Short mmCIF file of C-alpha atoms in Angstrom, two decimals:
data_model
loop_
_atom_site.label_atom_id
_atom_site.label_comp_id
_atom_site.label_asym_id
_atom_site.label_seq_id
_atom_site.Cartn_x
_atom_site.Cartn_y
_atom_site.Cartn_z
CA TRP A 65 -35.87 -5.72 6.58
CA ALA A 66 -35.27 -4.98 3.24
CA SER A 67 -32.74 -2.52 3.66
CA LEU A 68 -30.97 -4.85 6.11
CA ALA A 69 -31.05 -7.61 3.76
CA ALA A 70 -29.46 -4.98 1.17
CA LEU A 71 -26.49 -4.10 3.32
CA VAL A 72 -25.63 -7.77 3.53
CA ALA A 73 -26.23 -8.23 -0.07
CA ILE A 74 -23.98 -5.53 -1.08
CA GLY A 75 -21.54 -6.49 1.35
CA GLN A 76 -21.31 -9.69 0.03
CA THR A 77 -21.42 -8.54 -3.31
CA LEU A 78 -18.06 -6.53 -2.57
CA ASN A 79 -16.80 -9.35 -0.93
CA VAL A 80 -17.35 -12.13 -3.71
CA ALA A 81 -15.94 -9.30 -6.38
CA MET A 82 -12.95 -8.71 -4.60
CA TYR A 83 -12.39 -12.72 -4.69
CA SER A 84 -13.26 -13.05 -8.18
CA ALA A 85 -10.97 -9.63 -9.13
CA ILE A 86 -7.60 -10.65 -7.45
CA GLY A 87 -8.08 -14.11 -6.07
CA ASN A 88 -6.99 -15.39 -2.83
CA ALA A 89 -3.31 -14.33 -2.91
CA GLY A 90 -4.52 -10.91 -3.21
CA VAL A 91 -7.11 -10.87 -0.77
CA TYR A 92 -4.85 -12.55 1.89
CA TYR A 93 -1.71 -10.33 1.12
CA GLY A 94 0.18 -12.51 -1.04
CA PHE A 95 1.99 -9.86 -2.46
CA LYS A 96 3.90 -9.47 0.68
CA LEU A 97 5.07 -13.03 0.29
CA GLY A 98 6.06 -12.98 -3.18
CA ARG A 99 2.92 -14.34 -4.97
CA GLU A 100 1.80 -12.49 -8.44
CA VAL A 101 -1.39 -10.71 -7.87
CA PRO A 102 -3.39 -9.40 -10.84
CA TRP A 103 -3.68 -5.44 -11.29
CA CYS A 104 -7.34 -4.69 -11.31
CA SER A 105 -8.92 -1.59 -12.30
CA GLY A 106 -12.48 -2.82 -12.40
CA PHE A 107 -15.13 -3.87 -9.85
CA PRO A 108 -15.02 -3.37 -7.13
CA PHE A 109 -12.03 -1.25 -7.71
CA ASN A 110 -13.87 1.28 -9.42
CA VAL A 111 -16.59 2.25 -7.20
CA GLY A 112 -14.59 4.76 -5.49
CA LEU A 113 -13.84 2.93 -2.22
CA ARG A 114 -9.95 2.38 -0.94
CA HIS A 115 -10.88 -0.79 0.64
CA PRO A 116 -14.17 -2.50 -1.03
CA GLN A 117 -13.67 -5.95 0.80
CA TYR A 118 -13.34 -4.02 4.28
CA VAL A 119 -16.25 -2.14 3.66
CA GLY A 120 -18.37 -5.22 2.32
CA VAL A 121 -17.26 -6.96 5.47
CA VAL A 122 -18.44 -4.17 7.77
CA LEU A 123 -21.68 -4.00 5.95
CA THR A 124 -22.47 -7.56 6.13
CA LEU A 125 -21.55 -7.45 9.63
CA TRP A 126 -24.00 -4.44 10.95
CA GLY A 127 -26.66 -5.91 8.03
CA GLY A 128 -26.25 -9.42 9.86
CA LEU A 129 -26.50 -7.94 13.44
CA CYS A 130 -29.40 -5.96 12.83
CA VAL A 131 -31.17 -9.08 11.15
CA LEU A 132 -30.18 -11.46 14.07
CA MET A 133 -30.58 -8.93 17.15
CA CYS A 134 -32.66 -10.31 20.04
CA GLU A 135 -32.46 -9.47 23.77
CA GLU A 136 -30.53 -12.58 24.53
CA LEU A 137 -27.55 -11.83 21.79
CA ALA A 138 -27.81 -8.03 23.20
CA ALA A 139 -27.09 -9.45 26.45
CA ALA A 140 -24.65 -11.93 25.38
CA GLY A 141 -22.66 -8.79 23.84
CA LEU A 142 -23.07 -9.38 20.14
CA PRO A 143 -23.45 -5.55 19.32
CA GLN A 144 -19.91 -4.71 21.16
CA LEU A 145 -18.34 -7.86 19.29
CA VAL A 146 -19.36 -6.33 15.79
CA PHE A 147 -18.37 -2.94 16.94
CA VAL A 148 -15.08 -4.21 17.81
CA TRP A 149 -15.04 -5.98 14.87
CA ALA A 150 -15.54 -3.27 12.25
CA MET A 151 -13.12 -1.26 14.41
CA MET A 152 -10.39 -3.78 13.60
CA TYR A 153 -11.34 -3.43 9.99
CA ALA A 154 -11.07 0.59 10.10
CA VAL A 155 -7.48 0.14 11.95
CA MET A 156 -6.31 -2.39 9.61
CA SER A 157 -7.28 0.14 6.60
CA ALA A 158 -5.72 3.05 8.30
CA MET A 159 -2.51 0.85 8.57
CA GLU A 160 -2.50 -0.29 4.96
CA GLN A 161 -3.34 3.23 3.96
CA VAL A 162 0.19 4.81 5.56
CA GLY A 163 1.95 1.67 4.49
CA ASP A 164 4.07 0.67 1.48
CA ASN A 165 1.52 -0.88 -0.73
CA ASP A 166 1.22 1.74 -3.03
CA LYS A 167 5.16 2.53 -3.59
CA LYS A 168 6.78 1.01 -6.36
CA ALA A 169 10.38 -0.24 -6.00
#
């Protein structure tokens, strides 16, 4: 249980740090809509992860799934839902990596 709780704690630490570092506008693509987003090179951007929030969400999803898992939730398809949800973050991460986010105008 401790390791599963650690996954959730690490995941939520990364998520909260994202909001603290770049605010709602940064987290929700406000720069694409002309909103000013502060440039941040501190935590969580200095831990070697290209997408710290996405990693945080996926860690939280898998940690939470493992903590909550029971036969009823497994039969209801919760593991499959978490898998698909995590894969959507992986796809979005890949899309952002090949997108225009790092290009300077």
